[in-house]
PDB file of C-alpha atoms in Angstrom:
ATOM      1  CA  UNK A 132     101.281 140.420 136.739  1.00  0.00           C
ATOM      2  CA  UNK A 133     102.716 138.632 133.687  1.00  0.00           C
ATOM      3  CA  UNK A 134     100.267 138.266 130.837  1.00  0.00           C
ATOM      4  CA  UNK A 135     102.177 135.222 129.497  1.00  0.00           C
ATOM      5  CA  UNK A 136     100.229 132.791 131.629  1.00  0.00           C
ATOM      6  CA  UNK A 137      96.774 134.549 131.746  1.00  0.00           C
ATOM      7  CA  UNK A 138      93.866 134.156 129.430  1.00  0.00           C
ATOM      8  CA  UNK A 139      91.584 136.866 128.152  1.00  0.00           C
ATOM      9  CA  UNK A 140      88.122 136.831 129.429  1.00  0.00           C
ATOM     10  CA  UNK A 141      85.925 134.574 127.382  1.00  0.00           C
ATOM     11  CA  UNK A 142      88.877 132.773 125.782  1.00  0.00           C
ATOM     12  CA  UNK A 143      88.707 129.003 125.636  1.00  0.00           C
ATOM     13  CA  UNK A 144      90.784 127.286 128.345  1.00  0.00           C
ATOM     14  CA  UNK A 145      94.192 125.949 127.227  1.00  0.00           C
ATOM     15  CA  UNK A 146      96.760 123.676 128.675  1.00  0.00           C
ATOM     16  CA  UNK A 147      99.737 126.030 128.901  1.00  0.00           C
ATOM     17  CA  UNK A 148     103.116 124.957 129.972  1.00  0.00           C
ATOM     18  CA  UNK A 149     105.588 127.650 130.523  1.00  0.00           C
ATOM     19  CA  UNK A 150     103.698 129.877 128.005  1.00  0.00           C
ATOM     20  CA  UNK A 151     103.883 127.276 125.260  1.00  0.00           C
ATOM     21  CA  UNK A 152     100.843 125.398 124.211  1.00  0.00           C
ATOM     22  CA  UNK A 153     101.626 121.913 123.076  1.00  0.00           C
ATOM     23  CA  UNK A 154      98.511 121.166 120.848  1.00  0.00           C
ATOM     24  CA  UNK A 155      98.138 124.610 119.452  1.00  0.00           C
ATOM     25  CA  UNK A 156      97.565 123.942 115.832  1.00  0.00           C
ATOM     26  CA  UNK A 157      94.987 121.809 114.057  1.00  0.00           C
ATOM     27  CA  UNK A 158      97.761 119.580 112.636  1.00  0.00           C
ATOM     28  CA  UNK A 159      99.017 118.641 116.139  1.00  0.00           C
ATOM     29  CA  UNK A 160      95.457 117.963 117.228  1.00  0.00           C
ATOM     30  CA  UNK A 161      94.815 115.764 114.158  1.00  0.00           C
ATOM     31  CA  UNK A 162      98.100 113.977 114.844  1.00  0.00           C
ATOM     32  CA  UNK A 163      97.086 113.371 118.470  1.00  0.00           C
ATOM     33  CA  UNK A 164      93.702 112.025 117.367  1.00  0.00           C
ATOM     34  CA  UNK A 165      95.235 109.639 114.853  1.00  0.00           C
ATOM     35  CA  UNK A 166      97.667 108.436 117.618  1.00  0.00           C
ATOM     36  CA  UNK A 167      94.810 107.780 119.936  1.00  0.00           C
ATOM     37  CA  UNK A 168      92.825 105.941 117.341  1.00  0.00           C
ATOM     38  CA  UNK A 169      95.702 103.737 116.219  1.00  0.00           C
ATOM     39  CA  UNK A 170      96.985 103.029 119.741  1.00  0.00           C
ATOM     40  CA  UNK A 171      93.446 102.421 120.992  1.00  0.00           C
ATOM     41  CA  UNK A 172      92.982  99.925 118.146  1.00  0.00           C
ATOM     42  CA  UNK A 173      96.238  98.302 118.950  1.00  0.00           C
ATOM     43  CA  UNK A 174      95.251  97.884 122.559  1.00  0.00           C
ATOM     44  CA  UNK A 175      91.768  96.561 121.860  1.00  0.00           C
ATOM     45  CA  UNK A 176      92.579  94.153 118.969  1.00  0.00           C
ATOM     46  CA  UNK A 177      96.322  93.646 119.046  1.00  0.00           C
ATOM     47  CA  UNK A 178      98.405  90.929 120.642  1.00  0.00           C
ATOM     48  CA  UNK A 179     101.293  91.672 123.062  1.00  0.00           C
ATOM     49  CA  UNK A 180     103.835  93.080 120.422  1.00  0.00           C
ATOM     50  CA  UNK A 181     101.203  95.576 119.205  1.00  0.00           C
ATOM     51  CA  UNK A 182     100.312  96.605 122.769  1.00  0.00           C
ATOM     52  CA  UNK A 183     103.928  97.016 123.694  1.00  0.00           C
ATOM     53  CA  UNK A 184     104.638  99.080 120.565  1.00  0.00           C
ATOM     54  CA  UNK A 185     101.547 101.243 121.047  1.00  0.00           C
ATOM     55  CA  UNK A 186     102.426 101.840 124.691  1.00  0.00           C
ATOM     56  CA  UNK A 187     106.020 102.803 123.859  1.00  0.00           C
ATOM     57  CA  UNK A 188     104.832 105.119 121.192  1.00  0.00           C
ATOM     58  CA  UNK A 189     102.370 106.905 123.463  1.00  0.00           C
ATOM     59  CA  UNK A 190     104.686 107.198 126.332  1.00  0.00           C
ATOM     60  CA  UNK A 191     107.478 108.667 124.023  1.00  0.00           C
ATOM     61  CA  UNK A 192     104.945 111.049 122.417  1.00  0.00           C
ATOM     62  CA  UNK A 193     103.696 112.242 125.906  1.00  0.00           C
ATOM     63  CA  UNK A 194     107.207 112.657 127.088  1.00  0.00           C
ATOM     64  CA  UNK A 195     108.096 114.630 123.929  1.00  0.00           C
ATOM     65  CA  UNK A 196     105.051 116.907 124.565  1.00  0.00           C
ATOM     66  CA  UNK A 197     106.073 117.499 128.142  1.00  0.00           C
ATOM     67  CA  UNK A 198     109.639 118.425 127.295  1.00  0.00           C
ATOM     68  CA  UNK A 199     108.655 120.808 124.615  1.00  0.00           C
ATOM     69  CA  UNK A 200     109.672 124.444 125.112  1.00  0.00           C
ATOM     70  CA  UNK A 201     109.259 127.458 122.848  1.00  0.00           C
ATOM     71  CA  UNK A 202     113.002 127.998 122.516  1.00  0.00           C
ATOM     72  CA  UNK A 203     113.870 124.550 121.319  1.00  0.00           C
ATOM     73  CA  UNK A 204     117.179 124.589 123.249  1.00  0.00           C
ATOM     74  CA  UNK A 205     117.836 121.682 125.545  1.00  0.00           C
ATOM     75  CA  UNK A 206     114.745 119.846 124.481  1.00  0.00           C
ATOM     76  CA  UNK A 207     116.401 118.700 121.275  1.00  0.00           C
ATOM     77  CA  UNK A 208     118.748 116.399 123.332  1.00  0.00           C
ATOM     78  CA  UNK A 209     115.775 115.034 125.291  1.00  0.00           C
ATOM     79  CA  UNK A 210     113.879 114.364 122.161  1.00  0.00           C
ATOM     80  CA  UNK A 211     116.862 112.585 120.606  1.00  0.00           C
ATOM     81  CA  UNK A 212     117.183 110.379 123.671  1.00  0.00           C
ATOM     82  CA  UNK A 213     113.412 109.586 123.703  1.00  0.00           C
ATOM     83  CA  UNK A 214     113.515 108.676 120.092  1.00  0.00           C
ATOM     84  CA  UNK A 215     116.519 106.477 120.571  1.00  0.00           C
ATOM     85  CA  UNK A 216     114.623 104.715 123.379  1.00  0.00           C
ATOM     86  CA  UNK A 217     111.625 104.194 121.042  1.00  0.00           C
ATOM     87  CA  UNK A 218     113.926 102.908 118.324  1.00  0.00           C
ATOM     88  CA  UNK A 219     115.497 100.417 120.772  1.00  0.00           C
ATOM     89  CA  UNK A 220     112.052  99.158 121.754  1.00  0.00           C
ATOM     90  CA  UNK A 221     110.981  98.709 118.153  1.00  0.00           C
ATOM     91  CA  UNK A 222     114.246  96.820 117.374  1.00  0.00           C
ATOM     92  CA  UNK A 223     113.611  94.622 120.302  1.00  0.00           C
ATOM     93  CA  UNK A 224     110.061  93.947 119.099  1.00  0.00           C
ATOM     94  CA  UNK A 225     111.437  93.107 115.529  1.00  0.00           C
ATOM     95  CA  UNK A 226     114.046  90.775 116.954  1.00  0.00           C
ATOM     96  CA  UNK A 227     111.780  88.799 119.392  1.00  0.00           C
ATOM     97  CA  UNK A 228     108.347  88.788 117.765  1.00  0.00           C
ATOM     98  CA  UNK A 229     107.237  86.960 114.747  1.00  0.00           C
ATOM     99  CA  UNK A 230     105.648  90.024 113.248  1.00  0.00           C
ATOM    100  CA  UNK A 231     106.811  92.090 110.246  1.00  0.00           C
ATOM    101  CA  UNK A 232     105.451  95.582 111.402  1.00  0.00           C
ATOM    102  CA  UNK A 233     108.095  96.270 114.036  1.00  0.00           C
ATOM    103  CA  UNK A 234     110.718  96.138 111.208  1.00  0.00           C
ATOM    104  CA  UNK A 235     108.895  98.741 109.220  1.00  0.00           C
ATOM    105  CA  UNK A 236     108.207 100.779 112.331  1.00  0.00           C
ATOM    106  CA  UNK A 237     111.975 100.620 113.335  1.00  0.00           C
ATOM    107  CA  UNK A 238     112.859 101.795 109.818  1.00  0.00           C
ATOM    108  CA  UNK A 239     110.610 104.815 110.153  1.00  0.00           C
ATOM    109  CA  UNK A 240     112.014 105.638 113.588  1.00  0.00           C
ATOM    110  CA  UNK A 241     115.546 105.269 112.217  1.00  0.00           C
ATOM    111  CA  UNK A 242     114.671 108.072 109.842  1.00  0.00           C
ATOM    112  CA  UNK A 243     113.677 110.287 112.839  1.00  0.00           C
ATOM    113  CA  UNK A 244     116.906 109.409 114.754  1.00  0.00           C
ATOM    114  CA  UNK A 245     118.949 110.145 111.581  1.00  0.00           C
ATOM    115  CA  UNK A 246     117.265 113.496 111.243  1.00  0.00           C
ATOM    116  CA  UNK A 247     118.317 114.398 114.781  1.00  0.00           C
ATOM    117  CA  UNK A 248     121.893 113.371 113.950  1.00  0.00           C
ATOM    118  CA  UNK A 249     121.940 115.568 110.928  1.00  0.00           C
ATOM    119  CA  UNK A 250     120.677 118.474 112.960  1.00  0.00           C
ATOM    120  CA  UNK A 251     123.383 117.813 115.600  1.00  0.00           C
ATOM    121  CA  UNK A 252     126.063 117.534 113.050  1.00  0.00           C
ATOM    122  CA  UNK A 253     124.854 120.968 111.734  1.00  0.00           C
ATOM    123  CA  UNK A 254     124.704 119.831 108.067  1.00  0.00           C
ATOM    124  CA  UNK A 255     122.178 122.549 107.459  1.00  0.00           C
ATOM    125  CA  UNK A 256     119.280 120.778 105.848  1.00  0.00           C
ATOM    126  CA  UNK A 257     116.437 122.857 104.486  1.00  0.00           C
ATOM    127  CA  UNK A 258     114.449 124.500 107.372  1.00  0.00           C
ATOM    128  CA  UNK A 259     111.270 122.376 106.764  1.00  0.00           C
ATOM    129  CA  UNK A 260     113.035 119.137 105.989  1.00  0.00           C
ATOM    130  CA  UNK A 261     113.513 117.864 109.603  1.00  0.00           C
ATOM    131  CA  UNK A 262     109.821 118.495 110.622  1.00  0.00           C
ATOM    132  CA  UNK A 263     108.674 116.906 107.397  1.00  0.00           C
ATOM    133  CA  UNK A 264     110.799 113.781 108.012  1.00  0.00           C
ATOM    134  CA  UNK A 265     109.476 113.504 111.522  1.00  0.00           C
ATOM    135  CA  UNK A 266     105.752 114.049 110.513  1.00  0.00           C
ATOM    136  CA  UNK A 267     105.916 111.563 107.550  1.00  0.00           C
ATOM    137  CA  UNK A 268     107.847 108.968 109.633  1.00  0.00           C
ATOM    138  CA  UNK A 269     105.300 109.222 112.507  1.00  0.00           C
ATOM    139  CA  UNK A 270     102.509 108.650 109.957  1.00  0.00           C
ATOM    140  CA  UNK A 271     104.503 105.570 108.682  1.00  0.00           C
ATOM    141  CA  UNK A 272     104.920 104.390 112.217  1.00  0.00           C
ATOM    142  CA  UNK A 273     101.091 104.708 112.718  1.00  0.00           C
ATOM    143  CA  UNK A 274     100.383 102.789 109.486  1.00  0.00           C
ATOM    144  CA  UNK A 275     102.828 100.059 110.378  1.00  0.00           C
ATOM    145  CA  UNK A 276     101.156  99.624 113.883  1.00  0.00           C
ATOM    146  CA  UNK A 277      97.682  99.737 112.448  1.00  0.00           C
ATOM    147  CA  UNK A 278      98.348  97.207 109.695  1.00  0.00           C
ATOM    148  CA  UNK A 279     100.197  94.974 112.161  1.00  0.00           C
ATOM    149  CA  UNK A 280      97.359  95.136 114.662  1.00  0.00           C
ATOM    150  CA  UNK A 281      94.811  94.394 111.810  1.00  0.00           C
ATOM    151  CA  UNK A 282      96.776  91.296 110.762  1.00  0.00           C
ATOM    152  CA  UNK A 283      97.178  90.079 114.343  1.00  0.00           C
ATOM    153  CA  UNK A 284      93.471  90.441 114.904  1.00  0.00           C
ATOM    154  CA  UNK A 285      92.613  88.592 111.648  1.00  0.00           C
ATOM    155  CA  UNK A 286      95.040  85.711 112.679  1.00  0.00           C
ATOM    156  CA  UNK A 287      93.369  85.489 115.969  1.00  0.00           C
ATOM    157  CA  UNK A 288      89.915  85.480 114.452  1.00  0.00           C
ATOM    158  CA  UNK A 289      90.938  82.706 111.913  1.00  0.00           C
ATOM    159  CA  UNK A 290      92.595  80.623 114.723  1.00  0.00           C
ATOM    160  CA  UNK A 291      89.407  80.832 116.761  1.00  0.00           C
ATOM    161  CA  UNK A 292      87.201  79.631 113.955  1.00  0.00           C
ATOM    162  CA  UNK A 293      89.190  76.474 113.213  1.00  0.00           C
TER     163      UNK A 293
END
C-alpha cells in the first residue's frame, strides 16, 4: 500500500487531501486563527456589509484551501478566479454601502489579483514576492474588516443611547 496517505503509529491525526496538508505550518494555522477571530467579530458585532464581507472572505479562503494541491499547477487558475470573485464582492460592497472599509479591502484584494496577473504574464518577480504580497494583503483585508466592524458596532451603540 502507498505510504503517502498513511500515518505513522502515534502520529497526530492530520487532515490530508491528496497527500497535501493545508494547514501544515504554524504560519497557516495563525492565519486561520486570525481569520476566524476577525470574521467571528464581524458576524457578532458588524452590520450587513461586514457580515457579507466576512462571509465572502471565509468562503473564498475555504475554496482556496480545498483547491490547493502540492504541484501548484491548475490550482493557480482557480485561485485567480476566486480572488476575482472576492474582489468583485468587495467592489460591490464599496459601491452600495456607506462604509469606507470595503474600499480599503478592495484595494488590498486588487494587489492580490495584480500579483496573479504578474505571475501569469511570466514577468518573473522574485520567488518570495508573490506569497509576501498575498500574506500582507490578507492581513490588510483582516485589518480593514476588523476596523470597519468596530466602527459599525460603535455607531450602533451610540445610536442606541440617543
